[in-house]
Amino acid sequence: MTAEPAALRLEIWGARGTLPVAPDDPSRFGAKTCCVSVEAGGRMLIFDAGTGIVPLGNRIHAEKRREIDLFLGHAHYDHVMGLPYFAPFYDPACRIRIHAGHMQDGKTCRELLADFLRPPFHPVGLEKFKAEIDYVTFRPGDRLDPAPGITVATAPLRHPNGAVAYRAAAGGRSLVYATDHEHLPGSRDEALERFLHDADLLVYDTTYTDAEMPLFKGYGHSSYEEGIRLCRRAGIERLVLFHHSHKRSDADLARIEAQAQAAFPGAVAGRPGLRFDLAPVADRLPA
Ligand SMILES: [Zn+2]
Ligand SMILES: [Zn+2]
């Protein structure tokens, strides 16, 4: 064993989609909406700012972390609802870069957030943030390099108003966060398969099942079966089912997880506290 830290450490803070509720209270799979942290080389990368970002922010504050990169997949409520309650925004010692790239109307990242955080929807605006904040606007397909040795590639997803998939890589490992995406049943998405190629782990929008897809055409979501097909085609061994419908009970999600695992043993249903440590690739080589 080695004391060397993971190349990438992924933790789920919120795996629910659409609304921060669950039929079971408490729920094994949580009610908090989309938020995932990835630690790499001592840096903190955060994907989406659903209500799961609130406890993450409290931990970042307690650990006195100062450098944070927040990547927004898109700006639907379930992905930004936790933003005003992210403690590091109010800490003058923090430096935070917020990256957004899905906008189809030409808005900048800062304009997007200023629109969202303003009266009467919220009592105060961005001017209340005390941290040093850089608002980064990019286009899906751009590569973002938050720190030396850490790359984040981006790709467009098929979703109303647009959404972005992120591929984070460090230490020879990579993982993809791809949620809020509607696949076209019966056809392959070769561009997305290329983007996923050979990643170690995929966090994927599994709101529906294949059987449900025709009922929700145009809603912008995918199925766990498609997540498995993508993993097989791209050579990915681990699949995190994500963006659970707020209508799914724990029993529903346990059944879906069991079905997914029967077909693909590397599948697991996302839930707060679920964590993966991906060791640097060199660790696996013989001495
Ligand atoms: Zn969503
Ligand atoms: Zn959405």
CSV table of N, CA, C and O in Angstrom, one decimal, residues 29-136:
chain,number,residue,atom,x,y,z
A,29,PHE,N,-30.7,7.2,-0.6
A,29,PHE,CA,-30.1,7.8,-1.8
A,29,PHE,C,-30.1,9.3,-1.7
A,29,PHE,O,-29.6,10.0,-2.6
A,30,GLY,N,-30.7,9.9,-0.6
A,30,GLY,CA,-30.6,11.3,-0.4
A,30,GLY,C,-31.6,12.1,-1.2
A,30,GLY,O,-32.2,11.6,-2.2
A,31,ALA,N,-31.9,13.3,-0.8
A,31,ALA,CA,-32.8,14.2,-1.5
A,31,ALA,C,-32.0,15.4,-2.1
A,31,ALA,O,-32.6,16.1,-2.9
A,32,LYS,N,-30.8,15.6,-1.7
A,32,LYS,CA,-30.1,16.7,-2.2
A,32,LYS,C,-29.8,16.6,-3.7
A,32,LYS,O,-29.6,15.5,-4.2
A,33,THR,N,-29.8,17.8,-4.4
A,33,THR,CA,-29.7,17.8,-5.8
A,33,THR,C,-28.2,17.9,-6.2
A,33,THR,O,-27.3,18.2,-5.4
A,34,CYS,N,-28.0,17.8,-7.5
A,34,CYS,CA,-26.7,17.5,-8.1
A,34,CYS,C,-25.5,18.3,-7.6
A,34,CYS,O,-25.5,19.6,-7.7
A,35,CYS,N,-24.5,17.6,-7.1
A,35,CYS,CA,-23.3,18.2,-6.7
A,35,CYS,C,-22.3,17.1,-6.4
A,35,CYS,O,-22.5,16.1,-5.7
A,36,VAL,N,-21.1,17.2,-7.1
A,36,VAL,CA,-20.0,16.2,-7.0
A,36,VAL,C,-18.7,17.0,-6.8
A,36,VAL,O,-18.5,18.0,-7.4
A,37,SER,N,-17.9,16.5,-5.8
A,37,SER,CA,-16.6,17.1,-5.7
A,37,SER,C,-15.5,16.1,-6.2
A,37,SER,O,-15.6,14.9,-6.1
A,38,VAL,N,-14.5,16.7,-6.8
A,38,VAL,CA,-13.3,15.9,-7.2
A,38,VAL,C,-12.0,16.6,-6.7
A,38,VAL,O,-11.8,17.8,-7.0
A,39,GLU,N,-11.3,15.9,-5.9
A,39,GLU,CA,-10.0,16.4,-5.4
A,39,GLU,C,-8.9,15.8,-6.2
A,39,GLU,O,-8.9,14.6,-6.5
A,40,ALA,N,-8.0,16.7,-6.6
A,40,ALA,CA,-6.9,16.3,-7.4
A,40,ALA,C,-5.7,17.2,-7.1
A,40,ALA,O,-5.8,18.5,-7.1
A,41,GLY,N,-4.6,16.6,-6.8
A,41,GLY,CA,-3.4,17.4,-6.5
A,41,GLY,C,-3.6,18.5,-5.4
A,41,GLY,O,-3.1,19.6,-5.6
A,42,GLY,N,-4.4,18.2,-4.4
A,42,GLY,CA,-4.7,19.2,-3.4
A,42,GLY,C,-5.7,20.3,-3.8
A,42,GLY,O,-6.0,21.1,-3.0
A,43,ARG,N,-6.2,20.2,-5.0
A,43,ARG,CA,-7.2,21.2,-5.5
A,43,ARG,C,-8.6,20.6,-5.3
A,43,ARG,O,-8.8,19.4,-5.4
A,44,MET,N,-9.5,21.5,-5.2
A,44,MET,CA,-10.9,21.1,-5.1
A,44,MET,C,-11.7,21.5,-6.3
A,44,MET,O,-11.8,22.7,-6.6
A,45,LEU,N,-12.2,20.6,-7.1
A,45,LEU,CA,-13.0,20.9,-8.2
A,45,LEU,C,-14.5,20.5,-7.8
A,45,LEU,O,-14.7,19.4,-7.2
A,46,ILE,N,-15.4,21.3,-8.2
A,46,ILE,CA,-16.8,21.0,-7.9
A,46,ILE,C,-17.7,21.0,-9.1
A,46,ILE,O,-17.5,22.0,-9.9
A,47,PHE,N,-18.5,20.0,-9.3
A,47,PHE,CA,-19.3,20.0,-10.5
A,47,PHE,C,-20.8,20.1,-10.1
A,47,PHE,O,-21.3,19.3,-9.3
A,48,ASP,N,-21.4,21.2,-10.5
A,48,ASP,CA,-22.7,21.6,-10.2
A,48,ASP,C,-22.9,22.1,-8.7
A,48,ASP,O,-22.2,21.8,-7.8
A,49,ALA,N,-24.0,22.9,-8.6
A,49,ALA,CA,-24.2,23.6,-7.3
A,49,ALA,C,-25.6,23.4,-6.8
A,49,ALA,O,-26.3,24.4,-6.4
A,50,GLY,N,-26.1,22.2,-7.0
A,50,GLY,CA,-27.4,21.8,-6.4
A,50,GLY,C,-27.3,21.9,-4.9
A,50,GLY,O,-26.3,22.3,-4.3
A,51,THR,N,-28.4,21.5,-4.2
A,51,THR,CA,-28.4,21.7,-2.7
A,51,THR,C,-27.3,20.8,-2.0
A,51,THR,O,-26.9,21.2,-0.9
A,52,GLY,N,-26.7,19.9,-2.7
A,52,GLY,CA,-25.6,19.1,-2.2
A,52,GLY,C,-24.3,20.0,-1.9
A,52,GLY,O,-23.5,19.6,-1.2
A,53,ILE,N,-24.3,21.1,-2.6
A,53,ILE,CA,-23.1,22.0,-2.4
A,53,ILE,C,-23.1,22.6,-1.0
A,53,ILE,O,-22.0,23.1,-0.6
A,54,VAL,N,-24.2,22.7,-0.3
A,54,VAL,CA,-24.2,23.3,1.0
A,54,VAL,C,-23.4,22.6,2.0
A,54,VAL,O,-22.5,23.2,2.6
A,55,PRO,N,-23.6,21.3,2.3
A,55,PRO,CA,-22.7,20.6,3.2
A,55,PRO,C,-21.3,20.5,2.7
A,55,PRO,O,-20.3,20.6,3.5
A,56,LEU,N,-21.1,20.5,1.4
A,56,LEU,CA,-19.7,20.5,0.9
A,56,LEU,C,-19.0,21.8,1.2
A,56,LEU,O,-17.9,21.8,1.7
A,57,GLY,N,-19.7,22.9,1.1
A,57,GLY,CA,-19.2,24.2,1.4
A,57,GLY,C,-18.8,24.3,2.9
A,57,GLY,O,-17.8,24.9,3.2
A,58,ASN,N,-19.6,23.7,3.7
A,58,ASN,CA,-19.3,23.7,5.1
A,58,ASN,C,-18.1,22.9,5.4
A,58,ASN,O,-17.3,23.3,6.3
A,59,ARG,N,-17.9,21.8,4.7
A,59,ARG,CA,-16.6,21.1,4.9
A,59,ARG,C,-15.4,21.8,4.4
A,59,ARG,O,-14.4,21.9,5.1
A,60,ILE,N,-15.6,22.5,3.3
A,60,ILE,CA,-14.4,23.2,2.7
A,60,ILE,C,-14.1,24.4,3.7
A,60,ILE,O,-12.9,24.6,3.9
A,61,HIS,N,-15.1,25.0,4.3
A,61,HIS,CA,-14.8,26.1,5.2
A,61,HIS,C,-14.1,25.5,6.5
A,61,HIS,O,-13.1,26.1,7.0
A,62,ALA,N,-14.6,24.4,7.0
A,62,ALA,CA,-14.0,23.8,8.2
A,62,ALA,C,-12.5,23.4,7.9
A,62,ALA,O,-11.6,23.5,8.8
A,63,GLU,N,-12.2,22.9,6.7
A,63,GLU,CA,-10.9,22.5,6.3
A,63,GLU,C,-10.0,23.6,5.9
A,63,GLU,O,-8.8,23.4,5.5
A,64,LYS,N,-10.6,24.8,5.9
A,64,LYS,CA,-9.8,26.0,5.4
A,64,LYS,C,-9.2,25.9,4.1
A,64,LYS,O,-8.1,26.3,3.8
A,65,ARG,N,-9.9,25.3,3.2
A,65,ARG,CA,-9.4,25.2,1.8
A,65,ARG,C,-9.7,26.6,1.1
A,65,ARG,O,-10.7,27.2,1.4
A,66,ARG,N,-8.8,27.0,0.3
A,66,ARG,CA,-8.8,28.3,-0.3
A,66,ARG,C,-9.1,28.4,-1.8
A,66,ARG,O,-9.5,29.4,-2.3
A,67,GLU,N,-8.6,27.4,-2.5
A,67,GLU,CA,-8.7,27.4,-4.0
A,67,GLU,C,-9.7,26.5,-4.5
A,67,GLU,O,-9.6,25.3,-4.3
A,68,ILE,N,-10.7,27.0,-5.1
A,68,ILE,CA,-11.9,26.2,-5.6
A,68,ILE,C,-12.2,26.5,-7.0
A,68,ILE,O,-12.2,27.7,-7.4
A,69,ASP,N,-12.5,25.5,-7.8
A,69,ASP,CA,-13.0,25.6,-9.1
A,69,ASP,C,-14.4,25.0,-9.2
A,69,ASP,O,-14.5,23.8,-8.9
A,70,LEU,N,-15.4,25.8,-9.5
A,70,LEU,CA,-16.7,25.3,-9.6
A,70,LEU,C,-17.2,25.3,-11.1
A,70,LEU,O,-17.0,26.3,-11.8
A,71,PHE,N,-17.6,24.2,-11.6
A,71,PHE,CA,-18.0,24.0,-13.0
A,71,PHE,C,-19.5,23.7,-13.0
A,71,PHE,O,-20.0,22.8,-12.4
A,72,LEU,N,-20.2,24.6,-13.7
A,72,LEU,CA,-21.7,24.4,-13.8
A,72,LEU,C,-22.0,23.6,-15.1
A,72,LEU,O,-21.6,24.1,-16.2
A,73,GLY,N,-22.7,22.5,-14.9
A,73,GLY,CA,-23.2,21.8,-16.1
A,73,GLY,C,-24.2,22.6,-16.9
A,73,GLY,O,-24.2,22.6,-18.1
A,74,HIS,N,-25.1,23.2,-16.2
A,74,HIS,CA,-26.0,24.1,-16.8
A,74,HIS,C,-26.7,24.8,-15.6
A,74,HIS,O,-26.3,24.6,-14.5
A,75,ALA,N,-27.7,25.7,-15.9
A,75,ALA,CA,-28.2,26.6,-14.9
A,75,ALA,C,-29.6,26.3,-14.5
A,75,ALA,O,-30.3,27.1,-13.8
A,76,HIS,N,-30.2,25.1,-14.8
A,76,HIS,CA,-31.5,24.7,-14.3
A,76,HIS,C,-31.4,24.7,-12.8
A,76,HIS,O,-30.4,24.4,-12.2
A,77,TYR,N,-32.6,25.0,-12.1
A,77,TYR,CA,-32.6,25.2,-10.7
A,77,TYR,C,-31.9,24.1,-9.9
A,77,TYR,O,-31.2,24.3,-8.9
A,78,ASP,N,-32.2,22.8,-10.3
A,78,ASP,CA,-31.6,21.7,-9.5
A,78,ASP,C,-30.1,21.7,-9.5
A,78,ASP,O,-29.5,21.0,-8.7
A,79,HIS,N,-29.5,22.5,-10.4
A,79,HIS,CA,-28.0,22.5,-10.5
A,79,HIS,C,-27.4,23.7,-9.9
A,79,HIS,O,-26.1,23.8,-9.9
A,80,VAL,N,-28.2,24.7,-9.6
A,80,VAL,CA,-27.7,26.0,-9.0
A,80,VAL,C,-28.3,26.4,-7.7
A,80,VAL,O,-27.9,27.4,-7.1
A,81,MET,N,-29.3,25.6,-7.3
A,81,MET,CA,-30.1,26.0,-6.1
A,81,MET,C,-29.3,26.2,-4.8
A,81,MET,O,-29.7,27.0,-4.0
A,82,GLY,N,-28.2,25.5,-4.7
A,82,GLY,CA,-27.4,25.7,-3.5
A,82,GLY,C,-26.4,26.8,-3.5
A,82,GLY,O,-25.8,27.2,-2.5
A,83,LEU,N,-26.3,27.5,-4.7
A,83,LEU,CA,-25.2,28.5,-4.8
A,83,LEU,C,-25.2,29.6,-3.7
A,83,LEU,O,-24.2,29.9,-3.2
A,84,PRO,N,-26.4,30.2,-3.4
A,84,PRO,CA,-26.3,31.3,-2.5
A,84,PRO,C,-25.9,30.8,-1.1
A,84,PRO,O,-25.6,31.7,-0.2
A,85,TYR,N,-25.9,29.5,-0.8
A,85,TYR,CA,-25.7,29.0,0.5
A,85,TYR,C,-24.3,28.3,0.6
A,85,TYR,O,-24.1,27.4,1.5
A,86,PHE,N,-23.4,28.6,-0.3
A,86,PHE,CA,-22.1,28.0,-0.4
A,86,PHE,C,-21.2,28.8,0.4
A,86,PHE,O,-20.8,29.9,0.0
A,87,ALA,N,-20.8,28.3,1.6
A,87,ALA,CA,-20.1,29.2,2.6
A,87,ALA,C,-18.8,29.8,2.1
A,87,ALA,O,-18.6,31.0,2.4
A,88,PRO,N,-18.0,29.2,1.2
A,88,PRO,CA,-16.8,29.8,0.8
A,88,PRO,C,-17.0,31.1,0.0
A,88,PRO,O,-16.1,32.0,-0.1
A,89,PHE,N,-18.2,31.4,-0.5
A,89,PHE,CA,-18.4,32.7,-1.2
A,89,PHE,C,-18.3,33.8,-0.2
A,89,PHE,O,-18.0,35.0,-0.7
A,90,TYR,N,-18.5,33.6,1.0
A,90,TYR,CA,-18.5,34.6,2.0
A,90,TYR,C,-17.2,34.7,2.8
A,90,TYR,O,-17.1,35.4,3.8
A,91,ASP,N,-16.2,34.0,2.4
A,91,ASP,CA,-14.9,33.9,3.1
A,91,ASP,C,-13.9,34.7,2.2
A,91,ASP,O,-13.5,34.3,1.1
A,92,PRO,N,-13.4,35.9,2.7
A,92,PRO,CA,-12.5,36.7,1.9
A,92,PRO,C,-11.2,36.0,1.6
A,92,PRO,O,-10.4,36.4,0.8
A,93,ALA,N,-10.9,34.9,2.4
A,93,ALA,CA,-9.6,34.2,2.1
A,93,ALA,C,-9.7,33.2,0.9
A,93,ALA,O,-8.7,32.7,0.5
A,94,CYS,N,-10.9,33.0,0.4
A,94,CYS,CA,-11.1,32.0,-0.7
A,94,CYS,C,-11.0,32.7,-2.1
A,94,CYS,O,-11.4,33.8,-2.3
A,95,ARG,N,-10.4,31.9,-2.9
A,95,ARG,CA,-10.3,32.3,-4.4
A,95,ARG,C,-11.1,31.2,-5.1
A,95,ARG,O,-10.8,30.0,-5.1
A,96,ILE,N,-12.2,31.7,-5.8
A,96,ILE,CA,-13.1,30.7,-6.5
A,96,ILE,C,-13.2,31.1,-8.0
A,96,ILE,O,-13.4,32.3,-8.3
A,97,ARG,N,-13.0,30.1,-8.8
A,97,ARG,CA,-13.3,30.3,-10.2
A,97,ARG,C,-14.6,29.6,-10.5
A,97,ARG,O,-14.8,28.4,-10.2
A,98,ILE,N,-15.6,30.3,-11.1
A,98,ILE,CA,-16.8,29.7,-11.5
A,98,ILE,C,-16.8,29.6,-13.1
A,98,ILE,O,-16.7,30.6,-13.7
A,99,HIS,N,-17.0,28.4,-13.6
A,99,HIS,CA,-16.9,28.1,-15.0
A,99,HIS,C,-18.3,27.8,-15.5
A,99,HIS,O,-19.0,26.9,-15.0
A,100,ALA,N,-18.8,28.5,-16.6
A,100,ALA,CA,-20.1,28.1,-17.2
A,100,ALA,C,-19.9,28.2,-18.7
A,100,ALA,O,-19.3,29.2,-19.2
A,101,GLY,N,-20.5,27.3,-19.4
A,101,GLY,CA,-20.2,27.2,-20.9
A,101,GLY,C,-21.4,26.8,-21.7
A,101,GLY,O,-21.3,26.5,-22.9
A,102,HIS,N,-22.6,26.7,-21.1
A,102,HIS,CA,-23.7,26.1,-21.9
A,102,HIS,C,-24.6,27.1,-22.5
A,102,HIS,O,-25.5,26.8,-23.3
A,103,MET,N,-24.3,28.4,-22.2
A,103,MET,CA,-25.3,29.4,-22.6
A,103,MET,C,-25.5,29.5,-24.1
A,103,MET,O,-24.5,29.7,-24.8
A,104,GLN,N,-26.7,29.5,-24.5
A,104,GLN,CA,-27.0,29.5,-26.0
A,104,GLN,C,-27.4,31.0,-26.4
A,104,GLN,O,-27.6,31.2,-27.5
A,105,ASP,N,-27.5,31.8,-25.4
A,105,ASP,CA,-28.0,33.2,-25.7
A,105,ASP,C,-26.8,34.2,-25.6
A,105,ASP,O,-27.1,35.4,-25.6
A,106,GLY,N,-25.6,33.7,-25.5
A,106,GLY,CA,-24.5,34.6,-25.5
A,106,GLY,C,-24.2,35.3,-24.2
A,106,GLY,O,-23.3,36.1,-24.0
A,107,LYS,N,-24.9,34.9,-23.1
A,107,LYS,CA,-24.6,35.5,-21.8
A,107,LYS,C,-23.3,35.0,-21.3
A,107,LYS,O,-22.8,33.9,-21.5
A,108,THR,N,-22.6,35.9,-20.5
A,108,THR,CA,-21.4,35.5,-19.8
A,108,THR,C,-21.8,34.8,-18.5
A,108,THR,O,-22.9,34.9,-18.1
A,109,CYS,N,-20.8,34.1,-18.0
A,109,CYS,CA,-21.0,33.4,-16.7
A,109,CYS,C,-21.5,34.4,-15.6
A,109,CYS,O,-22.4,34.1,-14.9
A,110,ARG,N,-20.9,35.6,-15.6
A,110,ARG,CA,-21.2,36.5,-14.6
A,110,ARG,C,-22.7,37.0,-14.8
A,110,ARG,O,-23.4,37.2,-13.8
A,111,GLU,N,-23.0,37.3,-16.0
A,111,GLU,CA,-24.4,37.8,-16.3
A,111,GLU,C,-25.4,36.7,-15.9
A,111,GLU,O,-26.5,37.0,-15.3
A,112,LEU,N,-25.1,35.5,-16.2
A,112,LEU,CA,-26.0,34.4,-15.9
A,112,LEU,C,-26.2,34.3,-14.3
A,112,LEU,O,-27.4,34.2,-13.9
A,113,LEU,N,-25.2,34.4,-13.6
A,113,LEU,CA,-25.3,34.3,-12.1
A,113,LEU,C,-26.0,35.6,-11.5
A,113,LEU,O,-26.7,35.5,-10.6
A,114,ALA,N,-25.7,36.7,-12.1
A,114,ALA,CA,-26.3,38.0,-11.6
A,114,ALA,C,-27.8,37.9,-11.9
A,114,ALA,O,-28.6,38.5,-11.1
A,115,ASP,N,-28.2,37.3,-13.0
A,115,ASP,CA,-29.6,37.2,-13.3
A,115,ASP,C,-30.3,36.3,-12.3
A,115,ASP,O,-31.5,36.5,-11.9
A,116,PHE,N,-29.6,35.3,-11.8
A,116,PHE,CA,-30.2,34.2,-10.9
A,116,PHE,C,-30.2,34.8,-9.5
A,116,PHE,O,-31.2,34.6,-8.8
A,117,LEU,N,-29.2,35.5,-9.1
A,117,LEU,CA,-29.0,35.9,-7.7
A,117,LEU,C,-29.4,37.4,-7.6
A,117,LEU,O,-28.5,38.2,-7.6
A,118,ARG,N,-30.7,37.7,-7.6
A,118,ARG,CA,-31.1,39.1,-7.5
A,118,ARG,C,-32.5,39.1,-6.9
A,118,ARG,O,-33.3,38.2,-7.1
A,119,PRO,N,-32.8,40.3,-6.2
A,119,PRO,CA,-34.2,40.4,-5.8
A,119,PRO,C,-35.1,40.5,-7.0
A,119,PRO,O,-34.7,40.9,-8.0
A,120,PRO,N,-36.4,40.0,-6.9
A,120,PRO,CA,-37.0,39.4,-5.7
A,120,PRO,C,-36.8,37.9,-5.5
A,120,PRO,O,-37.4,37.4,-4.6
A,121,PHE,N,-35.9,37.3,-6.4
A,121,PHE,CA,-35.8,35.9,-6.2
A,121,PHE,C,-34.9,35.5,-5.1
A,121,PHE,O,-35.0,34.4,-4.5
A,122,HIS,N,-34.0,36.4,-4.8
A,122,HIS,CA,-33.1,36.2,-3.6
A,122,HIS,C,-32.8,37.6,-3.1
A,122,HIS,O,-32.6,38.6,-3.9
A,123,PRO,N,-32.7,37.8,-1.8
A,123,PRO,CA,-32.6,39.1,-1.2
A,123,PRO,C,-31.4,39.9,-1.6
A,123,PRO,O,-31.4,41.1,-1.6
A,124,VAL,N,-30.3,39.2,-1.9
A,124,VAL,CA,-29.0,39.9,-2.2
A,124,VAL,C,-28.4,39.3,-3.5
A,124,VAL,O,-28.7,38.2,-3.9
A,125,GLY,N,-27.5,40.1,-4.0
A,125,GLY,CA,-26.8,39.6,-5.3
A,125,GLY,C,-25.3,39.3,-5.1
A,125,GLY,O,-24.8,39.2,-4.0
A,126,LEU,N,-24.6,39.2,-6.2
A,126,LEU,CA,-23.2,38.8,-6.2
A,126,LEU,C,-22.4,39.7,-5.4
A,126,LEU,O,-21.3,39.3,-5.0
A,127,GLU,N,-22.8,41.0,-5.2
A,127,GLU,CA,-22.0,42.0,-4.5
A,127,GLU,C,-21.7,41.6,-3.1
A,127,GLU,O,-20.8,42.1,-2.4
A,128,LYS,N,-22.5,40.6,-2.6
A,128,LYS,CA,-22.4,40.2,-1.2
A,128,LYS,C,-21.3,39.2,-1.0
A,128,LYS,O,-20.9,38.8,0.1
A,129,PHE,N,-20.8,38.6,-2.1
A,129,PHE,CA,-19.8,37.6,-2.0
A,129,PHE,C,-18.5,38.3,-1.6
A,129,PHE,O,-18.1,39.3,-2.1
A,130,LYS,N,-17.8,37.6,-0.6
A,130,LYS,CA,-16.5,38.2,-0.1
A,130,LYS,C,-15.3,37.6,-0.7
A,130,LYS,O,-14.2,38.1,-0.6
A,131,ALA,N,-15.4,36.4,-1.2
A,131,ALA,CA,-14.3,35.7,-1.8
A,131,ALA,C,-13.8,36.4,-3.1
A,131,ALA,O,-14.6,37.2,-3.7
A,132,GLU,N,-12.6,36.1,-3.5
A,132,GLU,CA,-12.1,36.7,-4.8
A,132,GLU,C,-12.7,35.7,-5.8
A,132,GLU,O,-12.4,34.5,-5.8
A,133,ILE,N,-13.5,36.2,-6.7
A,133,ILE,CA,-14.2,35.3,-7.7
A,133,ILE,C,-13.9,35.7,-9.1
A,133,ILE,O,-14.0,36.8,-9.5
A,134,ASP,N,-13.5,34.7,-9.9
A,134,ASP,CA,-13.3,34.9,-11.3
A,134,ASP,C,-14.5,34.1,-12.0
A,134,ASP,O,-14.7,33.0,-11.7
A,135,TYR,N,-15.1,34.8,-12.9
A,135,TYR,CA,-16.2,34.2,-13.7
A,135,TYR,C,-15.7,33.9,-15.0
A,135,TYR,O,-15.3,34.7,-15.8
A,136,VAL,N,-15.7,32.6,-15.3
A,136,VAL,CA,-15.0,32.1,-16.6
A,136,VAL,C,-16.1,31.6,-17.5
A,136,VAL,O,-16.9,30.7,-17.2
